[in-house]
mmCIF file with all atom_site columns, C-alpha atoms in Angstrom:
data_model
loop_
_atom_site.group_PDB
_atom_site.id
_atom_site.type_symbol
_atom_site.label_atom_id
_atom_site.label_alt_id
_atom_site.label_comp_id
_atom_site.label_asym_id
_atom_site.label_entity_id
_atom_site.label_seq_id
_atom_site.pdbx_PDB_ins_code
_atom_site.Cartn_x
_atom_site.Cartn_y
_atom_site.Cartn_z
_atom_site.occupancy
_atom_site.B_iso_or_equiv
_atom_site.pdbx_formal_charge
_atom_site.auth_seq_id
_atom_site.auth_comp_id
_atom_site.auth_asym_id
_atom_site.auth_atom_id
_atom_site.pdbx_PDB_model_num
ATOM 1   C CA . VAL A 1 1   ? 9.903   -18.147 6.590   1.00 0.00 ? 1042 VAL A CA 1
ATOM 2   C CA . TYR A 1 2   ? 7.716   -17.464 3.556   1.00 0.00 ? 1043 TYR A CA 1
ATOM 3   C CA . ASN A 1 3   ? 7.772   -14.096 1.823   1.00 0.00 ? 1044 ASN A CA 1
ATOM 4   C CA . LEU A 1 4   ? 4.483   -13.509 0.020   1.00 0.00 ? 1045 LEU A CA 1
ATOM 5   C CA . GLY A 1 5   ? 5.192   -9.863  -0.722  1.00 0.00 ? 1046 GLY A CA 1
ATOM 6   C CA . MET A 1 6   ? 6.833   -8.250  -3.691  1.00 0.00 ? 1047 MET A CA 1
ATOM 7   C CA . GLY A 1 7   ? 7.845   -4.743  -4.604  1.00 0.00 ? 1048 GLY A CA 1
ATOM 8   C CA . GLY A 1 8   ? 4.943   -2.664  -5.798  1.00 0.00 ? 1049 GLY A CA 1
ATOM 9   C CA . SER A 1 9   ? 2.253   -4.823  -4.229  1.00 0.00 ? 1050 SER A CA 1
ATOM 10  C CA . TYR A 1 10  ? -0.476  -3.313  -2.105  1.00 0.00 ? 1051 TYR A CA 1
ATOM 11  C CA . PRO A 1 11  ? -2.755  -4.610  0.667   1.00 0.00 ? 1052 PRO A CA 1
ATOM 12  C CA . TRP A 1 12  ? -5.555  -5.994  -1.519  1.00 0.00 ? 1053 TRP A CA 1
ATOM 13  C CA . GLN A 1 13  ? -3.036  -7.885  -3.691  1.00 0.00 ? 1054 GLN A CA 1
ATOM 14  C CA . GLU A 1 14  ? -1.308  -9.178  -0.564  1.00 0.00 ? 1055 GLU A CA 1
ATOM 15  C CA . TYR A 1 15  ? -4.645  -10.408 0.802   1.00 0.00 ? 1056 TYR A CA 1
ATOM 16  C CA . VAL A 1 16  ? -5.367  -12.253 -2.457  1.00 0.00 ? 1057 VAL A CA 1
ATOM 17  C CA . THR A 1 17  ? -1.864  -13.757 -2.465  1.00 0.00 ? 1058 THR A CA 1
ATOM 18  C CA . LEU A 1 18  ? -2.260  -14.986 1.120   1.00 0.00 ? 1059 LEU A CA 1
ATOM 19  C CA . ALA A 1 19  ? -5.725  -16.366 0.360   1.00 0.00 ? 1060 ALA A CA 1
ATOM 20  C CA . ILE A 1 20  ? -4.473  -18.273 -2.682  1.00 0.00 ? 1061 ILE A CA 1
ATOM 21  C CA . GLU A 1 21  ? -1.067  -19.401 -1.412  1.00 0.00 ? 1062 GLU A CA 1
ATOM 22  C CA . GLY A 1 22  ? -1.872  -19.790 2.279   1.00 0.00 ? 1063 GLY A CA 1
ATOM 23  C CA . SER A 1 23  ? -3.254  -23.308 2.022   1.00 0.00 ? 1064 SER A CA 1
ATOM 24  C CA . ARG A 1 24  ? -0.023  -24.512 0.358   1.00 0.00 ? 1065 ARG A CA 1
ATOM 25  C CA . LEU A 1 25  ? 2.215   -23.209 3.134   1.00 0.00 ? 1066 LEU A CA 1
ATOM 26  C CA . HIS A 1 26  ? 3.443   -25.648 5.739   1.00 0.00 ? 1067 HIS A CA 1
ATOM 27  C CA . THR A 1 27  ? 3.191   -23.727 9.000   1.00 0.00 ? 1068 THR A CA 1
ATOM 28  C CA . SER A 1 28  ? 3.710   -24.680 12.612  1.00 0.00 ? 1069 SER A CA 1
ATOM 29  C CA . ALA A 1 29  ? 1.099   -24.225 15.323  1.00 0.00 ? 1070 ALA A CA 1
ATOM 30  C CA . ASP A 1 30  ? 2.708   -20.972 16.471  1.00 0.00 ? 1071 ASP A CA 1
ATOM 31  C CA . ALA A 1 31  ? 3.177   -19.445 12.992  1.00 0.00 ? 1072 ALA A CA 1
ATOM 32  C CA . ALA A 1 32  ? 2.603   -15.754 12.465  1.00 0.00 ? 1073 ALA A CA 1
ATOM 33  C CA . VAL A 1 33  ? 1.991   -13.428 9.556   1.00 0.00 ? 1074 VAL A CA 1
ATOM 34  C CA . ILE A 1 34  ? 3.963   -10.199 9.674   1.00 0.00 ? 1075 ILE A CA 1
ATOM 35  C CA . TRP A 1 35  ? 2.209   -7.776  7.347   1.00 0.00 ? 1076 TRP A CA 1
ATOM 36  C CA . MET A 1 36  ? 4.220   -4.741  6.246   1.00 0.00 ? 1077 MET A CA 1
ATOM 37  C CA . ILE A 1 37  ? 2.119   -1.767  5.191   1.00 0.00 ? 1078 ILE A CA 1
ATOM 38  C CA . PHE A 1 38  ? 4.053   1.050   3.521   1.00 0.00 ? 1079 PHE A CA 1
ATOM 39  C CA . ALA A 1 39  ? 2.281   4.217   4.515   1.00 0.00 ? 1080 ALA A CA 1
ATOM 40  C CA . VAL A 1 40  ? 2.640   6.631   1.628   1.00 0.00 ? 1081 VAL A CA 1
ATOM 41  C CA . ASN A 1 41  ? 0.975   4.771   -1.259  1.00 0.00 ? 1082 ASN A CA 1
ATOM 42  C CA . VAL A 1 42  ? -1.639  2.546   0.335   1.00 0.00 ? 1083 VAL A CA 1
ATOM 43  C CA . LEU A 1 43  ? -4.611  4.874   -0.068  1.00 0.00 ? 1084 LEU A CA 1
ATOM 44  C CA . ASP A 1 44  ? -3.762  5.590   -3.686  1.00 0.00 ? 1085 ASP A CA 1
ATOM 45  C CA . ASP A 1 45  ? -3.374  1.969   -4.754  1.00 0.00 ? 1086 ASP A CA 1
ATOM 46  C CA . PRO A 1 46  ? -6.232  0.325   -6.660  1.00 0.00 ? 1087 PRO A CA 1
ATOM 47  C CA . TYR A 1 47  ? -8.709  -1.818  -4.744  1.00 0.00 ? 1088 TYR A CA 1
ATOM 48  C CA . ILE A 1 48  ? -10.967 -4.283  -6.513  1.00 0.00 ? 1089 ILE A CA 1
ATOM 49  C CA . PRO A 1 49  ? -14.151 -4.351  -4.437  1.00 0.00 ? 1090 PRO A CA 1
ATOM 50  C CA . GLU A 1 50  ? -14.202 -8.121  -4.062  1.00 0.00 ? 1091 GLU A CA 1
ATOM 51  C CA . TRP A 1 51  ? -12.854 -10.084 -1.107  1.00 0.00 ? 1092 TRP A CA 1
ATOM 52  C CA . ASP A 1 52  ? -14.451 -13.450 -1.929  1.00 0.00 ? 1093 ASP A CA 1
ATOM 53  C CA . ILE A 1 53  ? -11.613 -15.206 -3.762  1.00 0.00 ? 1094 ILE A CA 1
ATOM 54  C CA . ASP A 1 54  ? -14.020 -17.566 -5.547  1.00 0.00 ? 1095 ASP A CA 1
ATOM 55  C CA . LYS A 1 55  ? -15.798 -14.602 -7.165  1.00 0.00 ? 1096 LYS A CA 1
ATOM 56  C CA . LEU A 1 56  ? -12.710 -13.060 -8.735  1.00 0.00 ? 1097 LEU A CA 1
ATOM 57  C CA . ASN A 1 57  ? -12.956 -13.266 -12.517 1.00 0.00 ? 1098 ASN A CA 1
ATOM 58  C CA . TRP A 1 58  ? -9.503  -14.501 -13.470 1.00 0.00 ? 1099 TRP A CA 1
ATOM 59  C CA . SER A 1 59  ? -10.477 -18.106 -14.056 1.00 0.00 ? 1100 SER A CA 1
ATOM 60  C CA . GLY A 1 60  ? -12.140 -19.456 -17.174 1.00 0.00 ? 1101 GLY A CA 1
ATOM 61  C CA . LEU A 1 61  ? -11.827 -18.290 -20.767 1.00 0.00 ? 1102 LEU A CA 1
ATOM 62  C CA . ILE A 1 62  ? -13.175 -14.770 -20.194 1.00 0.00 ? 1103 ILE A CA 1
ATOM 63  C CA . GLY A 1 63  ? -10.868 -14.182 -17.227 1.00 0.00 ? 1104 GLY A CA 1
ATOM 64  C CA . PHE A 1 64  ? -7.893  -15.506 -19.208 1.00 0.00 ? 1105 PHE A CA 1
ATOM 65  C CA . LEU A 1 65  ? -8.680  -13.289 -22.219 1.00 0.00 ? 1106 LEU A CA 1
ATOM 66  C CA . ARG A 1 66  ? -9.171  -10.224 -20.008 1.00 0.00 ? 1107 ARG A CA 1
ATOM 67  C CA . ALA A 1 67  ? -5.844  -10.823 -18.221 1.00 0.00 ? 1108 ALA A CA 1
ATOM 68  C CA . TYR A 1 68  ? -4.113  -11.463 -21.577 1.00 0.00 ? 1109 TYR A CA 1
ATOM 69  C CA . TYR A 1 69  ? -5.512  -8.209  -23.020 1.00 0.00 ? 1110 TYR A CA 1
ATOM 70  C CA . LEU A 1 70  ? -4.552  -6.130  -19.973 1.00 0.00 ? 1111 LEU A CA 1
ATOM 71  C CA . ASN A 1 71  ? -1.053  -7.628  -19.945 1.00 0.00 ? 1112 ASN A CA 1
ATOM 72  C CA . PHE A 1 72  ? -0.638  -6.983  -23.700 1.00 0.00 ? 1113 PHE A CA 1
ATOM 73  C CA . ARG A 1 73  ? -1.886  -3.402  -23.328 1.00 0.00 ? 1114 ARG A CA 1
ATOM 74  C CA . LEU A 1 74  ? 0.549   -2.709  -20.502 1.00 0.00 ? 1115 LEU A CA 1
ATOM 75  C CA . LYS A 1 75  ? 3.495   -4.164  -22.425 1.00 0.00 ? 1116 LYS A CA 1
ATOM 76  C CA . SER A 1 76  ? 2.719   -2.691  -25.852 1.00 0.00 ? 1117 SER A CA 1
ATOM 77  C CA . ARG A 1 77  ? 4.660   0.302   -27.226 1.00 0.00 ? 1118 ARG A CA 1
ATOM 78  C CA . VAL A 1 78  ? 1.589   2.530   -27.000 1.00 0.00 ? 1119 VAL A CA 1
ATOM 79  C CA . GLY A 1 79  ? 0.928   1.362   -23.426 1.00 0.00 ? 1120 GLY A CA 1
ATOM 80  C CA . ALA A 1 80  ? 4.558   1.999   -22.487 1.00 0.00 ? 1121 ALA A CA 1
ATOM 81  C CA . LEU A 1 81  ? 4.481   5.506   -23.976 1.00 0.00 ? 1122 LEU A CA 1
ATOM 82  C CA . LEU A 1 82  ? 1.194   6.381   -22.261 1.00 0.00 ? 1123 LEU A CA 1
ATOM 83  C CA . THR A 1 83  ? 2.384   4.973   -18.948 1.00 0.00 ? 1124 THR A CA 1
ATOM 84  C CA . ARG A 1 84  ? 5.642   6.916   -19.182 1.00 0.00 ? 1125 ARG A CA 1
ATOM 85  C CA . TRP A 1 85  ? 3.819   10.145  -20.108 1.00 0.00 ? 1126 TRP A CA 1
ATOM 86  C CA . VAL A 1 86  ? 1.356   9.834   -17.209 1.00 0.00 ? 1127 VAL A CA 1
ATOM 87  C CA . ALA A 1 87  ? 4.135   8.872   -14.781 1.00 0.00 ? 1128 ALA A CA 1
ATOM 88  C CA . GLU A 1 88  ? 6.346   11.772  -15.835 1.00 0.00 ? 1129 GLU A CA 1
ATOM 89  C CA . SER A 1 89  ? 3.520   14.291  -15.486 1.00 0.00 ? 1130 SER A CA 1
ATOM 90  C CA . ASP A 1 90  ? 2.913   13.098  -11.905 1.00 0.00 ? 1131 ASP A CA 1
ATOM 91  C CA . LYS A 1 91  ? 6.514   13.082  -10.712 1.00 0.00 ? 1132 LYS A CA 1
ATOM 92  C CA . ARG A 1 92  ? 7.604   16.640  -10.070 1.00 0.00 ? 1133 ARG A CA 1
ATOM 93  C CA . VAL A 1 93  ? 10.699  16.522  -7.886  1.00 0.00 ? 1134 VAL A CA 1
ATOM 94  C CA . VAL A 1 94  ? 11.264  18.570  -4.720  1.00 0.00 ? 1135 VAL A CA 1
ATOM 95  C CA . ILE A 1 95  ? 14.775  18.945  -3.306  1.00 0.00 ? 1136 ILE A CA 1
ATOM 96  C CA . SER A 1 96  ? 15.613  19.573  0.343   1.00 0.00 ? 1137 SER A CA 1
ATOM 97  C CA . HIS A 1 97  ? 18.953  19.531  2.123   1.00 0.00 ? 1138 HIS A CA 1
ATOM 98  C CA . LEU A 1 98  ? 20.238  17.600  5.087   1.00 0.00 ? 1139 LEU A CA 1
ATOM 99  C CA . PRO A 1 99  ? 22.388  19.276  7.780   1.00 0.00 ? 1140 PRO A CA 1
ATOM 100 C CA . ASP A 1 100 ? 25.564  18.179  5.957   1.00 0.00 ? 1141 ASP A CA 1
ATOM 101 C CA . ASP A 1 101 ? 24.180  19.925  2.821   1.00 0.00 ? 1142 ASP A CA 1
ATOM 102 C CA . GLN A 1 102 ? 23.547  16.684  0.954   1.00 0.00 ? 1143 GLN A CA 1
ATOM 103 C CA . SER A 1 103 ? 20.454  16.799  -1.224  1.00 0.00 ? 1144 SER A CA 1
ATOM 104 C CA . ILE A 1 104 ? 17.458  14.562  -0.710  1.00 0.00 ? 1145 ILE A CA 1
ATOM 105 C CA . LEU A 1 105 ? 14.822  14.210  -3.414  1.00 0.00 ? 1146 LEU A CA 1
ATOM 106 C CA . TYR A 1 106 ? 11.071  13.689  -3.071  1.00 0.00 ? 1147 TYR A CA 1
ATOM 107 C CA . PHE A 1 107 ? 8.231   13.404  -5.523  1.00 0.00 ? 1148 PHE A CA 1
ATOM 108 C CA . GLN A 1 108 ? 5.762   16.264  -5.014  1.00 0.00 ? 1149 GLN A CA 1
ATOM 109 C CA . HIS A 1 109 ? 2.761   13.935  -4.965  1.00 0.00 ? 1150 HIS A CA 1
ATOM 110 C CA . GLN A 1 110 ? 4.389   11.861  -2.190  1.00 0.00 ? 1151 GLN A CA 1
ATOM 111 C CA . LEU A 1 111 ? 4.889   15.000  -0.078  1.00 0.00 ? 1152 LEU A CA 1
ATOM 112 C CA . GLU A 1 112 ? 1.233   15.901  -0.580  1.00 0.00 ? 1153 GLU A CA 1
ATOM 113 C CA . ARG A 1 113 ? 0.158   12.418  0.521   1.00 0.00 ? 1154 ARG A CA 1
ATOM 114 C CA . ALA A 1 114 ? 2.344   12.623  3.640   1.00 0.00 ? 1155 ALA A CA 1
ATOM 115 C CA . GLN A 1 115 ? 0.563   15.834  4.673   1.00 0.00 ? 1156 GLN A CA 1
ATOM 116 C CA . ARG A 1 116 ? -2.950  14.414  4.728   1.00 0.00 ? 1157 ARG A CA 1
ATOM 117 C CA . SER A 1 117 ? -4.878  14.961  7.941   1.00 0.00 ? 1158 SER A CA 1
ATOM 118 C CA . VAL A 1 118 ? -6.579  12.103  9.812   1.00 0.00 ? 1159 VAL A CA 1
ATOM 119 C CA . GLU A 1 119 ? -9.892  13.415  8.497   1.00 0.00 ? 1160 GLU A CA 1
ATOM 120 C CA . GLN A 1 120 ? -8.598  13.404  4.894   1.00 0.00 ? 1161 GLN A CA 1
ATOM 121 C CA . VAL A 1 121 ? -7.294  9.869   5.373   1.00 0.00 ? 1162 VAL A CA 1
ATOM 122 C CA . ARG A 1 122 ? -10.627 8.632   6.726   1.00 0.00 ? 1163 ARG A CA 1
ATOM 123 C CA . GLN A 1 123 ? -12.587 10.374  3.960   1.00 0.00 ? 1164 GLN A CA 1
ATOM 124 C CA . HIS A 1 124 ? -10.382 9.023   1.165   1.00 0.00 ? 1165 HIS A CA 1
ATOM 125 C CA . SER A 1 125 ? -12.306 6.828   -1.276  1.00 0.00 ? 1166 SER A CA 1
ATOM 126 C CA . ASN A 1 126 ? -9.937  3.887   -0.640  1.00 0.00 ? 1167 ASN A CA 1
ATOM 127 C CA . TYR A 1 127 ? -9.961  4.059   3.159   1.00 0.00 ? 1168 TYR A CA 1
ATOM 128 C CA . GLU A 1 128 ? -12.983 1.770   3.598   1.00 0.00 ? 1169 GLU A CA 1
ATOM 129 C CA . PRO A 1 129 ? -11.694 -0.752  1.015   1.00 0.00 ? 1170 PRO A CA 1
ATOM 130 C CA . LEU A 1 130 ? -8.376  -0.744  2.916   1.00 0.00 ? 1171 LEU A CA 1
ATOM 131 C CA . LEU A 1 131 ? -10.177 -1.426  6.205   1.00 0.00 ? 1172 LEU A CA 1
ATOM 132 C CA . THR A 1 132 ? -12.220 -4.186  4.565   1.00 0.00 ? 1173 THR A CA 1
ATOM 133 C CA . THR A 1 133 ? -8.943  -5.698  3.362   1.00 0.00 ? 1174 THR A CA 1
ATOM 134 C CA . VAL A 1 134 ? -7.467  -5.481  6.878   1.00 0.00 ? 1175 VAL A CA 1
ATOM 135 C CA . ARG A 1 135 ? -10.529 -7.269  8.281   1.00 0.00 ? 1176 ARG A CA 1
ATOM 136 C CA . ALA A 1 136 ? -10.328 -9.902  5.529   1.00 0.00 ? 1177 ALA A CA 1
ATOM 137 C CA . VAL A 1 137 ? -6.650  -10.588 6.309   1.00 0.00 ? 1178 VAL A CA 1
ATOM 138 C CA . LYS A 1 138 ? -7.488  -10.781 10.017  1.00 0.00 ? 1179 LYS A CA 1
ATOM 139 C CA . GLN A 1 139 ? -10.261 -13.306 9.318   1.00 0.00 ? 1180 GLN A CA 1
ATOM 140 C CA . LEU A 1 140 ? -8.098  -15.310 6.909   1.00 0.00 ? 1181 LEU A CA 1
ATOM 141 C CA . THR A 1 141 ? -5.231  -15.607 9.382   1.00 0.00 ? 1182 THR A CA 1
ATOM 142 C CA . ALA A 1 142 ? -7.600  -16.511 12.228  1.00 0.00 ? 1183 ALA A CA 1
ATOM 143 C CA . ASP A 1 143 ? -9.289  -19.175 10.081  1.00 0.00 ? 1184 ASP A CA 1
ATOM 144 C CA . ASN A 1 144 ? -5.870  -20.711 9.402   1.00 0.00 ? 1185 ASN A CA 1
ATOM 145 C CA . GLY A 1 145 ? -4.688  -20.571 13.018  1.00 0.00 ? 1186 GLY A CA 1
ATOM 146 C CA . LEU A 1 146 ? -2.099  -17.862 12.314  1.00 0.00 ? 1187 LEU A CA 1
ATOM 147 C CA . ARG A 1 147 ? -1.270  -14.857 14.459  1.00 0.00 ? 1188 ARG A CA 1
ATOM 148 C CA . LEU A 1 148 ? -1.315  -11.499 12.645  1.00 0.00 ? 1189 LEU A CA 1
ATOM 149 C CA . TYR A 1 149 ? 1.115   -8.664  13.281  1.00 0.00 ? 1190 TYR A CA 1
ATOM 150 C CA . MET A 1 150 ? 0.978   -5.432  11.310  1.00 0.00 ? 1191 MET A CA 1
ATOM 151 C CA . VAL A 1 151 ? 4.002   -3.203  10.778  1.00 0.00 ? 1192 VAL A CA 1
ATOM 152 C CA . ILE A 1 152 ? 3.224   0.241   9.397   1.00 0.00 ? 1193 ILE A CA 1
ATOM 153 C CA . ALA A 1 153 ? 6.447   1.364   7.752   1.00 0.00 ? 1194 ALA A CA 1
ATOM 154 C CA . PRO A 1 154 ? 6.930   5.103   7.402   1.00 0.00 ? 1195 PRO A CA 1
ATOM 155 C CA . SER A 1 155 ? 7.711   6.613   4.044   1.00 0.00 ? 1196 SER A CA 1
ATOM 156 C CA . LYS A 1 156 ? 10.837  8.608   3.297   1.00 0.00 ? 1197 LYS A CA 1
ATOM 157 C CA . GLU A 1 157 ? 8.622   11.694  3.330   1.00 0.00 ? 1198 GLU A CA 1
ATOM 158 C CA . GLU A 1 158 ? 7.606   10.915  6.916   1.00 0.00 ? 1199 GLU A CA 1
ATOM 159 C CA . ILE A 1 159 ? 11.100  10.046  8.133   1.00 0.00 ? 1200 ILE A CA 1
ATOM 160 C CA . TYR A 1 160 ? 12.668  13.191  6.681   1.00 0.00 ? 1201 TYR A CA 1
ATOM 161 C CA . ARG A 1 161 ? 9.710   15.490  7.259   1.00 0.00 ? 1202 ARG A CA 1
ATOM 162 C CA . TRP A 1 162 ? 11.915  17.755  9.343   1.00 0.00 ? 1203 TRP A CA 1
ATOM 163 C CA . ALA A 1 163 ? 14.127  18.274  6.264   1.00 0.00 ? 1204 ALA A CA 1
ATOM 164 C CA . TRP A 1 164 ? 11.346  19.506  3.965   1.00 0.00 ? 1205 TRP A CA 1
ATOM 165 C CA . ASP A 1 165 ? 8.765   20.936  6.378   1.00 0.00 ? 1206 ASP A CA 1
ATOM 166 C CA . SER A 1 166 ? 10.026  24.086  8.090   1.00 0.00 ? 1207 SER A CA 1
ATOM 167 C CA . SER A 1 167 ? 7.512   23.725  10.949  1.00 0.00 ? 1208 SER A CA 1
ATOM 168 C CA . TYR A 1 168 ? 9.680   20.891  12.349  1.00 0.00 ? 1209 TYR A CA 1
ATOM 169 C CA . ASP A 1 169 ? 13.018  21.902  13.827  1.00 0.00 ? 1210 ASP A CA 1
ATOM 170 C CA . SER A 1 170 ? 14.485  18.412  14.255  1.00 0.00 ? 1211 SER A CA 1
ATOM 171 C CA . ALA A 1 171 ? 13.989  14.774  13.390  1.00 0.00 ? 1212 ALA A CA 1
ATOM 172 C CA . ASN A 1 172 ? 12.650  14.145  16.908  1.00 0.00 ? 1213 ASN A CA 1
ATOM 173 C CA . ALA A 1 173 ? 9.879   16.713  16.465  1.00 0.00 ? 1214 ALA A CA 1
ATOM 174 C CA . ALA A 1 174 ? 8.190   14.978  13.518  1.00 0.00 ? 1215 ALA A CA 1
ATOM 175 C CA . ALA A 1 175 ? 4.967   13.272  14.546  1.00 0.00 ? 1216 ALA A CA 1
ATOM 176 C CA . ILE A 1 176 ? 3.598   9.996   13.248  1.00 0.00 ? 1217 ILE A CA 1
ATOM 177 C CA . SER A 1 177 ? 1.680   10.483  10.004  1.00 0.00 ? 1218 SER A CA 1
ATOM 178 C CA . ALA A 1 178 ? -2.085  10.824  10.024  1.00 0.00 ? 1219 ALA A CA 1
ATOM 179 C CA . PHE A 1 179 ? -2.344  7.706   7.877   1.00 0.00 ? 1220 PHE A CA 1
ATOM 180 C CA . SER A 1 180 ? -0.234  5.642   10.291  1.00 0.00 ? 1221 SER A CA 1
ATOM 181 C CA . GLU A 1 181 ? -2.211  6.975   13.243  1.00 0.00 ? 1222 GLU A CA 1
ATOM 182 C CA . ALA A 1 182 ? -5.597  6.190   11.666  1.00 0.00 ? 1223 ALA A CA 1
ATOM 183 C CA . LEU A 1 183 ? -4.619  2.713   10.446  1.00 0.00 ? 1224 LEU A CA 1
ATOM 184 C CA . ALA A 1 184 ? -2.979  1.749   13.745  1.00 0.00 ? 1225 ALA A CA 1
ATOM 185 C CA . GLN A 1 185 ? -6.117  2.776   15.624  1.00 0.00 ? 1226 GLN A CA 1
ATOM 186 C CA . GLU A 1 186 ? -8.335  0.709   13.308  1.00 0.00 ? 1227 GLU A CA 1
ATOM 187 C CA . ALA A 1 187 ? -5.986  -2.296  13.524  1.00 0.00 ? 1228 ALA A CA 1
ATOM 188 C CA . ARG A 1 188 ? -6.009  -2.192  17.326  1.00 0.00 ? 1229 ARG A CA 1
ATOM 189 C CA . GLN A 1 189 ? -9.813  -2.125  17.267  1.00 0.00 ? 1230 GLN A CA 1
ATOM 190 C CA . GLU A 1 190 ? -9.619  -5.355  15.264  1.00 0.00 ? 1231 GLU A CA 1
ATOM 191 C CA . ASN A 1 191 ? -7.230  -6.797  17.921  1.00 0.00 ? 1232 ASN A CA 1
ATOM 192 C CA . ILE A 1 192 ? -4.312  -6.764  15.523  1.00 0.00 ? 1233 ILE A CA 1
ATOM 193 C CA . CYS A 1 193 ? -0.932  -6.229  17.143  1.00 0.00 ? 1234 CYS A CA 1
ATOM 194 C CA . VAL A 1 194 ? 0.646   -3.124  15.560  1.00 0.00 ? 1235 VAL A CA 1
#
């Protein structure tokens, strides 16, 4: 078992990691890639519009200097203050209550993302880059003789929708999210087991 994921990564990063590290993995003839997609953030993650690993600009002096600068900027005091200020302004908290009266907290922007319609998902600016990434992972695994399975993990906002959305009267009434529905349909069209 190899774990190529890490907290905070997103599909494009995971594709790049698999493309770079995949050739170093020692896999058996029946090896499989189990790709976990966490539903709530995927459309809002950054996508670099390049899927040809050899064209990515991290190698050479210019790539090194760019990466060094970006890393320095993110870790500097000014970068930390700006990041914290932007993050705080985007993280309004909503509180709902479970049947036993325990509180459950959500970020407002996560609730808004969980309420997107299928049409809003498909029209999102990152939907096509996500689908291109899915196709690239499918091609990469096929080229390496690996089977691909996709698991679309629901967000807390989806699981507890009945607790914050009054139109649902129980946990059993909550439907699959529009994002999960749209991505699963696309994955099946690519013959990916979901």
